PDB file of C-alpha atoms and ligand atoms in Angstrom:
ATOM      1  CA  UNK A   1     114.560 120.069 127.508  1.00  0.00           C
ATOM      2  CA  UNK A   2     114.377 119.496 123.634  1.00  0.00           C
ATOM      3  CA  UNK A   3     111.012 118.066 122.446  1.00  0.00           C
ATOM      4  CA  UNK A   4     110.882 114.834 121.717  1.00  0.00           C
ATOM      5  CA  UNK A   5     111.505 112.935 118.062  1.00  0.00           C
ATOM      6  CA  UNK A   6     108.429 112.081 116.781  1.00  0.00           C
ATOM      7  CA  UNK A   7     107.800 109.181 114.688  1.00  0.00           C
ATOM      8  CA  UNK A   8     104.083 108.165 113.023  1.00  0.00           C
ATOM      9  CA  UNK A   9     104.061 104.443 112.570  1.00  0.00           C
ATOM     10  CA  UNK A  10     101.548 102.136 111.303  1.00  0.00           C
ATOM     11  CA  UNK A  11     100.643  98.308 109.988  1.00  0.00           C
ATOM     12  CA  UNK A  12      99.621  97.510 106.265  1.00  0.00           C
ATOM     13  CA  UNK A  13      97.378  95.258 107.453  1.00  0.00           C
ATOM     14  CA  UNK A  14      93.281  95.692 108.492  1.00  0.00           C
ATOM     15  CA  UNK A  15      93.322  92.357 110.218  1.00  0.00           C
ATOM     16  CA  UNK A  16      92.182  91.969 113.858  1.00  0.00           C
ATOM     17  CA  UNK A  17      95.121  90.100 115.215  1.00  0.00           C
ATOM     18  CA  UNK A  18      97.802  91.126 112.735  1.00  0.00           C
ATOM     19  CA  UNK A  19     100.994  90.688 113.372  1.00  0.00           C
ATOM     20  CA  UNK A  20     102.369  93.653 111.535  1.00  0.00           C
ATOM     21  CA  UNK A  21     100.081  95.736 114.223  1.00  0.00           C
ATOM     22  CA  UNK A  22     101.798  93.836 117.248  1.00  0.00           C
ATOM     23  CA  UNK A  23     105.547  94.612 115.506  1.00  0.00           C
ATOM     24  CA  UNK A  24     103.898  98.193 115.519  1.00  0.00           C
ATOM     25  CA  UNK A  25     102.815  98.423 119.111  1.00  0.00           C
ATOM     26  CA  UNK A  26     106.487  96.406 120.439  1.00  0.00           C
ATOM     27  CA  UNK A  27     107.748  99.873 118.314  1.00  0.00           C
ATOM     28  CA  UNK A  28     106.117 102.139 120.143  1.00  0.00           C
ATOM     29  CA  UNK A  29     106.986 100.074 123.507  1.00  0.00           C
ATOM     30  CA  UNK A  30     110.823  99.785 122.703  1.00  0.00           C
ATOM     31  CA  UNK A  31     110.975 103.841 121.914  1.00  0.00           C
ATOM     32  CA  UNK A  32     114.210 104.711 123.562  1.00  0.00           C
ATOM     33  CA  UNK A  33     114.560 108.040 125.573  1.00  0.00           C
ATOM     34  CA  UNK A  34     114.103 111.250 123.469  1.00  0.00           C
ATOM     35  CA  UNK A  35     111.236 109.218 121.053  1.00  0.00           C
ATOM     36  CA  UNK A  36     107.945 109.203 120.908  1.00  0.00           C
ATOM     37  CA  UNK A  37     105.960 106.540 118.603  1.00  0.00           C
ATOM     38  CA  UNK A  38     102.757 107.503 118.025  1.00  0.00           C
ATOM     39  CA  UNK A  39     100.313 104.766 116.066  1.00  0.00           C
ATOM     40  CA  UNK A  40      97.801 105.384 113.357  1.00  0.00           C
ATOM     41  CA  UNK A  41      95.095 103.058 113.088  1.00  0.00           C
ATOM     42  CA  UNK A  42      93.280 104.883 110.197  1.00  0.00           C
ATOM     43  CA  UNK A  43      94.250 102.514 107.366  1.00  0.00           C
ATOM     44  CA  UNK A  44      90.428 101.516 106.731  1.00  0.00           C
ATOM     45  CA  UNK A  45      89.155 104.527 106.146  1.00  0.00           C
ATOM     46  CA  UNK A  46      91.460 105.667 103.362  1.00  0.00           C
ATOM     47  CA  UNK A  47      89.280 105.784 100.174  1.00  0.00           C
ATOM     48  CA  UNK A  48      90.580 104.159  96.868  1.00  0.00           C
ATOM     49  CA  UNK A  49      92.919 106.261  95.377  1.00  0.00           C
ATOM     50  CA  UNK A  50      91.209 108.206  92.093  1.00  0.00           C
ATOM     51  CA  UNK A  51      93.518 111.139  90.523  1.00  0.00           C
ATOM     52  CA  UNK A  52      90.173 112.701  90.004  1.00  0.00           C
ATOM     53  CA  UNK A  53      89.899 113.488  93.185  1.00  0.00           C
ATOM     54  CA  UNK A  54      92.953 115.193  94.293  1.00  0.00           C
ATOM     55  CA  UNK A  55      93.087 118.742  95.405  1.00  0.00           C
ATOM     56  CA  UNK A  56      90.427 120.420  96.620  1.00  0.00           C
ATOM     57  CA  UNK A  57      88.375 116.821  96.597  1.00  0.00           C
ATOM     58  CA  UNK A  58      90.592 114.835  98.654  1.00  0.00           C
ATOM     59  CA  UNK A  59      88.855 113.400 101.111  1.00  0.00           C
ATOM     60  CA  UNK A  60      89.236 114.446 104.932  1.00  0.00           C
ATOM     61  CA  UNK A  61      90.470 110.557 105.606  1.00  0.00           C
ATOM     62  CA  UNK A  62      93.576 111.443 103.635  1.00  0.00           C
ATOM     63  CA  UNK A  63      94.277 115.056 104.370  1.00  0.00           C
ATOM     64  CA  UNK A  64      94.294 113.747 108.080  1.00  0.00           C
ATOM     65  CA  UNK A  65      97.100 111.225 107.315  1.00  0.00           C
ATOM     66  CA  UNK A  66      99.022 113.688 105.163  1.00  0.00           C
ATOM     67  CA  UNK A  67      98.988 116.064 108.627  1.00  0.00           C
ATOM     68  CA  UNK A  68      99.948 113.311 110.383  1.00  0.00           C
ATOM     69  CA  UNK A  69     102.719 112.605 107.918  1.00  0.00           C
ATOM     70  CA  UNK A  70     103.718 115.752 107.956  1.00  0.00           C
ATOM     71  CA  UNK A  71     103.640 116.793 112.032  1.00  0.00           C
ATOM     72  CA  UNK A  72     105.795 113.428 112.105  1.00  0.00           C
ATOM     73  CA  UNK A  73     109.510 113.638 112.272  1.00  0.00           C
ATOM     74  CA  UNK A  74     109.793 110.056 110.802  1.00  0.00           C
ATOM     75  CA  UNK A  75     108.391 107.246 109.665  1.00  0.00           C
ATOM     76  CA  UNK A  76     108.128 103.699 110.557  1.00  0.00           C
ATOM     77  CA  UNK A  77     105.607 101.139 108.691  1.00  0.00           C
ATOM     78  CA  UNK A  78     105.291  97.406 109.062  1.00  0.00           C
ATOM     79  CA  UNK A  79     104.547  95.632 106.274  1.00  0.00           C
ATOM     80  CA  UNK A  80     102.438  92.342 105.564  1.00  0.00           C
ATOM     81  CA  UNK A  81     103.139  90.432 102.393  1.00  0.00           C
ATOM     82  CA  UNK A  82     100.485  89.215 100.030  1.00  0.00           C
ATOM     83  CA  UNK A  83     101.705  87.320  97.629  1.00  0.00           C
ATOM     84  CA  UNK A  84     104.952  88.370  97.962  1.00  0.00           C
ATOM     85  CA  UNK A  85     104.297  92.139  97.590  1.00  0.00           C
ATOM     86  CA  UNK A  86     102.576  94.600  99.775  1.00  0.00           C
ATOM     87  CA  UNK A  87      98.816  94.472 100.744  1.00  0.00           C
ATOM     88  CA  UNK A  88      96.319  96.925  98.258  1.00  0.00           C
ATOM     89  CA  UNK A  89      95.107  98.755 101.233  1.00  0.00           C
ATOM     90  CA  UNK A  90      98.919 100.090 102.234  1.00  0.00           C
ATOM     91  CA  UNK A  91      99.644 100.602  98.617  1.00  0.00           C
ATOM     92  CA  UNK A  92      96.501 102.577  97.874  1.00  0.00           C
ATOM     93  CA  UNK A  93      97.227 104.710 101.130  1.00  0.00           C
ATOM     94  CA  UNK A  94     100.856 105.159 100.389  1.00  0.00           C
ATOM     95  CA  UNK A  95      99.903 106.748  96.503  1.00  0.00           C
ATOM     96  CA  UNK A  96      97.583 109.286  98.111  1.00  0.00           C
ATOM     97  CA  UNK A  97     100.637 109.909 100.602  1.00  0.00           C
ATOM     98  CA  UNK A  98     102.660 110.434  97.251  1.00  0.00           C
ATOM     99  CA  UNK A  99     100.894 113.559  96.074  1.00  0.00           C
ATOM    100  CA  UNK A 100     101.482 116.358  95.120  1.00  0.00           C
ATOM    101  CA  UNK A 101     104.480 114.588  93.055  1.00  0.00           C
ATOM    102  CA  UNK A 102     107.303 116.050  94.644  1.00  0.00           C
ATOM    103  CA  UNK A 103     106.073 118.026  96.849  1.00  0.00           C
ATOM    104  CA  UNK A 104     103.922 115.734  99.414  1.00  0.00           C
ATOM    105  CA  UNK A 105     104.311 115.469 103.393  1.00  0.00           C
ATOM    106  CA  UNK A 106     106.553 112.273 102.779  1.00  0.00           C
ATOM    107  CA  UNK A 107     109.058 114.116 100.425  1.00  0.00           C
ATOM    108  CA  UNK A 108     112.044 113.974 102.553  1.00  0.00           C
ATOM    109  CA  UNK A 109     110.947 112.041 105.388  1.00  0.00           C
ATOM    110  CA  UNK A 110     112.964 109.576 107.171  1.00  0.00           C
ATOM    111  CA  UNK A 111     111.143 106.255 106.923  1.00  0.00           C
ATOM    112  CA  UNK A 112     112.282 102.655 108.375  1.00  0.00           C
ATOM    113  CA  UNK A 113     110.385  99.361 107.244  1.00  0.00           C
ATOM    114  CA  UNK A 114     109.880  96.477 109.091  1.00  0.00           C
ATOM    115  CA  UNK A 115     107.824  93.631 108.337  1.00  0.00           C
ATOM    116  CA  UNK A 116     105.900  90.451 109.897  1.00  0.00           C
ATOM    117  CA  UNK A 117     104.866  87.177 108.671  1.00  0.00           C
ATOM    118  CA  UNK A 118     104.609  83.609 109.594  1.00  0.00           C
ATOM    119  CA  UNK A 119     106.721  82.251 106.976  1.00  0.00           C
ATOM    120  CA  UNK A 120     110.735  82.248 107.686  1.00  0.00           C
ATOM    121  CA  UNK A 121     111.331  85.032 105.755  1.00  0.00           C
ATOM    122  CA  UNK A 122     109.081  87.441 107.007  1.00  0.00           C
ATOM    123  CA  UNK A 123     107.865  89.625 104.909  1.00  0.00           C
ATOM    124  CA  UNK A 124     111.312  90.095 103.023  1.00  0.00           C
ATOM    125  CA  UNK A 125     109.908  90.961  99.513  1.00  0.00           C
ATOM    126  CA  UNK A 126     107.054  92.698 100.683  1.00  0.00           C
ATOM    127  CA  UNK A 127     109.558  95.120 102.368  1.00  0.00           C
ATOM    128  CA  UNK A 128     111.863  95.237  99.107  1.00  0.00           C
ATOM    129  CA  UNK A 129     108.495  96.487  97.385  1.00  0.00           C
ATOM    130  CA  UNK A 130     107.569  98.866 100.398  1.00  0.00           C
ATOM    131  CA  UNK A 131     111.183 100.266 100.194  1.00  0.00           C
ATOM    132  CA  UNK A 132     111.073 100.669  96.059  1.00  0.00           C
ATOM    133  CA  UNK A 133     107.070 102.265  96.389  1.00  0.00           C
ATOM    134  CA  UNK A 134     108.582 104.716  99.298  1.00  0.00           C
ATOM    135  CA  UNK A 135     111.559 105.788  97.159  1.00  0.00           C
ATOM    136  CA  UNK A 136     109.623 106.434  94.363  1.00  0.00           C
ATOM    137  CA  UNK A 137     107.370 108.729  96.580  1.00  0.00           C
ATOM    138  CA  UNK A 138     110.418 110.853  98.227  1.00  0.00           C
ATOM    139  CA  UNK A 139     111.015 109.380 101.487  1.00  0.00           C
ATOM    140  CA  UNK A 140     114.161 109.383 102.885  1.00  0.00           C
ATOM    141  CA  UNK A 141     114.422 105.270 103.381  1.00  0.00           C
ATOM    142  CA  UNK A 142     116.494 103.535 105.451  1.00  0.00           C
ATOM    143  CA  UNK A 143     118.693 100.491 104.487  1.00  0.00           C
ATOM    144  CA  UNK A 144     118.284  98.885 108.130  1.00  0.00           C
ATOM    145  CA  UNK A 145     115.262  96.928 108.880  1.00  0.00           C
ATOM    146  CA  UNK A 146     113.604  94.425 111.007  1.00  0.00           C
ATOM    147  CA  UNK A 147     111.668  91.340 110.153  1.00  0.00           C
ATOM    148  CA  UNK A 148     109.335  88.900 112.563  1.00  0.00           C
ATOM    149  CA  UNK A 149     109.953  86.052 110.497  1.00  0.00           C
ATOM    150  CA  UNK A 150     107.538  82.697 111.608  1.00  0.00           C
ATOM    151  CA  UNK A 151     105.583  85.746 113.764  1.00  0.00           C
ATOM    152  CA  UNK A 152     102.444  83.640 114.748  1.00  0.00           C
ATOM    153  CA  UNK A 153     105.157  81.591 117.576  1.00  0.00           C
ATOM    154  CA  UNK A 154     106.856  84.992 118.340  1.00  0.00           C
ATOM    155  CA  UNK A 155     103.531  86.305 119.996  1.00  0.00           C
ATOM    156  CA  UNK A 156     102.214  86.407 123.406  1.00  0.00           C
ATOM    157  CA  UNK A 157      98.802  84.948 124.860  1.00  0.00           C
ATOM    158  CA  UNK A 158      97.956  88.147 124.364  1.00  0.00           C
ATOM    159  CA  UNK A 159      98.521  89.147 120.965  1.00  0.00           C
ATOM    160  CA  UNK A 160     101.627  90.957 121.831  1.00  0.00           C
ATOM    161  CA  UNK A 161     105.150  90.195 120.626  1.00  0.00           C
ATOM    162  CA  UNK A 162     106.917  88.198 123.538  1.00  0.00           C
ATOM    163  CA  UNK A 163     108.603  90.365 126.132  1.00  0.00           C
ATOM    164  CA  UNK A 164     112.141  88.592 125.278  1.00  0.00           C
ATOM    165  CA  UNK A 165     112.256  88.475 121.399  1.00  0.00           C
ATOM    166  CA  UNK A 166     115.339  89.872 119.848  1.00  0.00           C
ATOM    167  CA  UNK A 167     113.236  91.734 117.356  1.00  0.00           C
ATOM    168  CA  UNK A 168     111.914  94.151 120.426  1.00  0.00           C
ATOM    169  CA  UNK A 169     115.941  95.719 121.054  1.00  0.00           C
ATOM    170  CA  UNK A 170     116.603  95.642 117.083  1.00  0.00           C
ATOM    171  CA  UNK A 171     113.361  98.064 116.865  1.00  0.00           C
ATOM    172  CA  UNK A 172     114.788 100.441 119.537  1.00  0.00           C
ATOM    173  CA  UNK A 173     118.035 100.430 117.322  1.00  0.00           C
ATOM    174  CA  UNK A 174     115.897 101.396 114.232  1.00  0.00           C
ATOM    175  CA  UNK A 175     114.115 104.204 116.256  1.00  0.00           C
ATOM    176  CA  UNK A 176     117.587 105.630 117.196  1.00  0.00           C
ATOM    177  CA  UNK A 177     118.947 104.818 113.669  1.00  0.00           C
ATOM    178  CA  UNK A 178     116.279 106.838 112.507  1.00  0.00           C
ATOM    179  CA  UNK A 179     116.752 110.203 114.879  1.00  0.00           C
ATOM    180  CA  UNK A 180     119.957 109.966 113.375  1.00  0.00           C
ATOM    181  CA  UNK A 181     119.516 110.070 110.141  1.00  0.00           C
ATOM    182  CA  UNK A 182     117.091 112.889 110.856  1.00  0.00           C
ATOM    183  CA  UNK A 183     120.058 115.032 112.008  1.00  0.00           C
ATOM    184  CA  UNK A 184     122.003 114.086 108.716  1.00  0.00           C
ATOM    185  CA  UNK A 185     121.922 116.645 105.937  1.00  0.00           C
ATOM    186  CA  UNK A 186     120.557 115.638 102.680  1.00  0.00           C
ATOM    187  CA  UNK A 187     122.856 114.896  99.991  1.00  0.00           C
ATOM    188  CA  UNK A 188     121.153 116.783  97.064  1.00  0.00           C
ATOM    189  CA  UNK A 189     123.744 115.548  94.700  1.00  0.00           C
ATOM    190  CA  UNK A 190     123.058 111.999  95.109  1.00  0.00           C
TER     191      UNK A 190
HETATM  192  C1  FMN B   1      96.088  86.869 100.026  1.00  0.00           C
HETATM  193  C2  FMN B   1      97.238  86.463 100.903  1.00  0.00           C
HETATM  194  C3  FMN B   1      98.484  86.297 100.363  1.00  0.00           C
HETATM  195  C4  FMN B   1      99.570  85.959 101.169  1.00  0.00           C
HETATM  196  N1  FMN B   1     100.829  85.855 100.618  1.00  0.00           N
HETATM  197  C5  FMN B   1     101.896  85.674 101.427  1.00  0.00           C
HETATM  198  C6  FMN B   1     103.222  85.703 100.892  1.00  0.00           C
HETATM  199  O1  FMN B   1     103.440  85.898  99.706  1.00  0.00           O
HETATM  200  N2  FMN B   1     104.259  85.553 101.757  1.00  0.00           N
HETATM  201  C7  FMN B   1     104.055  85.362 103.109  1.00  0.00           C
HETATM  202  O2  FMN B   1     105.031  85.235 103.845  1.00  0.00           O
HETATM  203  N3  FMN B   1     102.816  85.323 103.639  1.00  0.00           N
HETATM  204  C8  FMN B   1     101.733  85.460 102.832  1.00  0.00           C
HETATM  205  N4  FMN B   1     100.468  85.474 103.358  1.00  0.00           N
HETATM  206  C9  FMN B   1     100.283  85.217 104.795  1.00  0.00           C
HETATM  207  C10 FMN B   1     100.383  86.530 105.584  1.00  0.00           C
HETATM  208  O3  FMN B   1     101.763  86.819 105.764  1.00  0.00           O
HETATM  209  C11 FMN B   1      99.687  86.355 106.931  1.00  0.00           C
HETATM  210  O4  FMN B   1      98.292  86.240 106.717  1.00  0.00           O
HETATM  211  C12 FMN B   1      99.999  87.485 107.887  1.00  0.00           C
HETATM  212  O5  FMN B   1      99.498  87.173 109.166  1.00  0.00           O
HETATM  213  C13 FMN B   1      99.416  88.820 107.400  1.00  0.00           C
HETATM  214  O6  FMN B   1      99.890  89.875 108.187  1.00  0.00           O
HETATM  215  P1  FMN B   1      98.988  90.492 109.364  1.00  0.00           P
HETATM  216  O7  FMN B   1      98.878  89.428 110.435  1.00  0.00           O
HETATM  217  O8  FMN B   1      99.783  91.668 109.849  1.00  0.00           O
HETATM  218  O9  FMN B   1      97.654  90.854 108.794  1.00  0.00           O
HETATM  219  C14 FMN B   1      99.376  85.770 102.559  1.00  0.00           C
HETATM  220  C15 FMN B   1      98.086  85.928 103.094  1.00  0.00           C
HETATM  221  C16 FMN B   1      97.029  86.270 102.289  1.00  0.00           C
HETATM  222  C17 FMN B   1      95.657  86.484 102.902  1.00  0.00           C
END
């Protein structure tokens, strides 16, 4: 049997209750056969970015997340917006994730965003901006997507993104969208 296709995924967001983290765990529930999602959590403990301190004096917080980044075979982020952009914490992350320029973990590596908020467009320019930052860093991103728009009435008792919502089968779609753009060779002429 082949191994499975792995894909790291992870919320912008630090908040207890987020939404972006429930779009994250209805992910990693939705995985269709032949994926696995595993979910970071380590957001928090990413220290603010400082050039000074790359190399030999990045901290462990961020050489564990560039593993991770690297071990995965993809990508997948959810996105809060904050004033229609992406949170600092996500952003700070992401430009640690982005060296060494060029030749970093996420250089190359398939990457789907997908985004929650309670307004009706949920999180729509905050992904733009995720998409444009990820770009710049070398990811391979995807055009699809997924949005929670008005997300607080899309959740269970439980926190949880309701069993029926039509954004749970559009995330298995992205999870198979991305294995297949995996298997795609890289234009390097583009
Ligand atoms: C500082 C701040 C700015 C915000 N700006 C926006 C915004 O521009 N657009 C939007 O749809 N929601 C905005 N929101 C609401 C967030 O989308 C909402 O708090 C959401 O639940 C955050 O995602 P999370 O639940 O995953 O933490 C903002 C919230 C905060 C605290």
């Amino acid at each position: 049997m082949s191994r499975p296709f792995t894909v790291l995924a992870f919320a912008g967001s630090l908040r207890r209750g987020s939404v972006n983290s429930a779009l994250v765990a209805a992910a990693r529930d939705e995985a269709p056969a032949g994926v696995t999602v595993s979910v970071w959590t380590g957001l928090g403990s990413i220290p603010l970015f400082n050039e000074d301190n790359l190399g030999d004096r990045t901290p462990q917080a961020v050489l564990d997340l560039t593993r991770l980044i690297g071990e995965a075979d993809a990508l997948l982020i959810a996105t809060p917006e904050y004033n229609s952009s992406i949170p600092g914490p996500l952003k700070n992350a992401l430009d640690w994730a982005s060296r060494p320029y060029g030749s970093a973990e996420i250089v190359g590596k398939p990457t789907v965003v997908v985004g929650a908020s309670p307004s009706s467009f949920g999180a729509a320019w905050a992904q733009a901006e995720l998409r444009k930052v990820l770009a710049a860093s070398g990811a391979r991103v995807l055009e699809e997507g997924a949005s929670l728009a008005k997300a607080h009435e899309r959740l269970a008792a439980d926190g949880a993104v309701n069993a029926d919502d039509a954004v749970r089968p559009e995330l298995a779609a992205l999870l198979g969208r991305l294995a297949e753009v995996a298997r795609e060779p890289v234009d390097v002429t583009a």
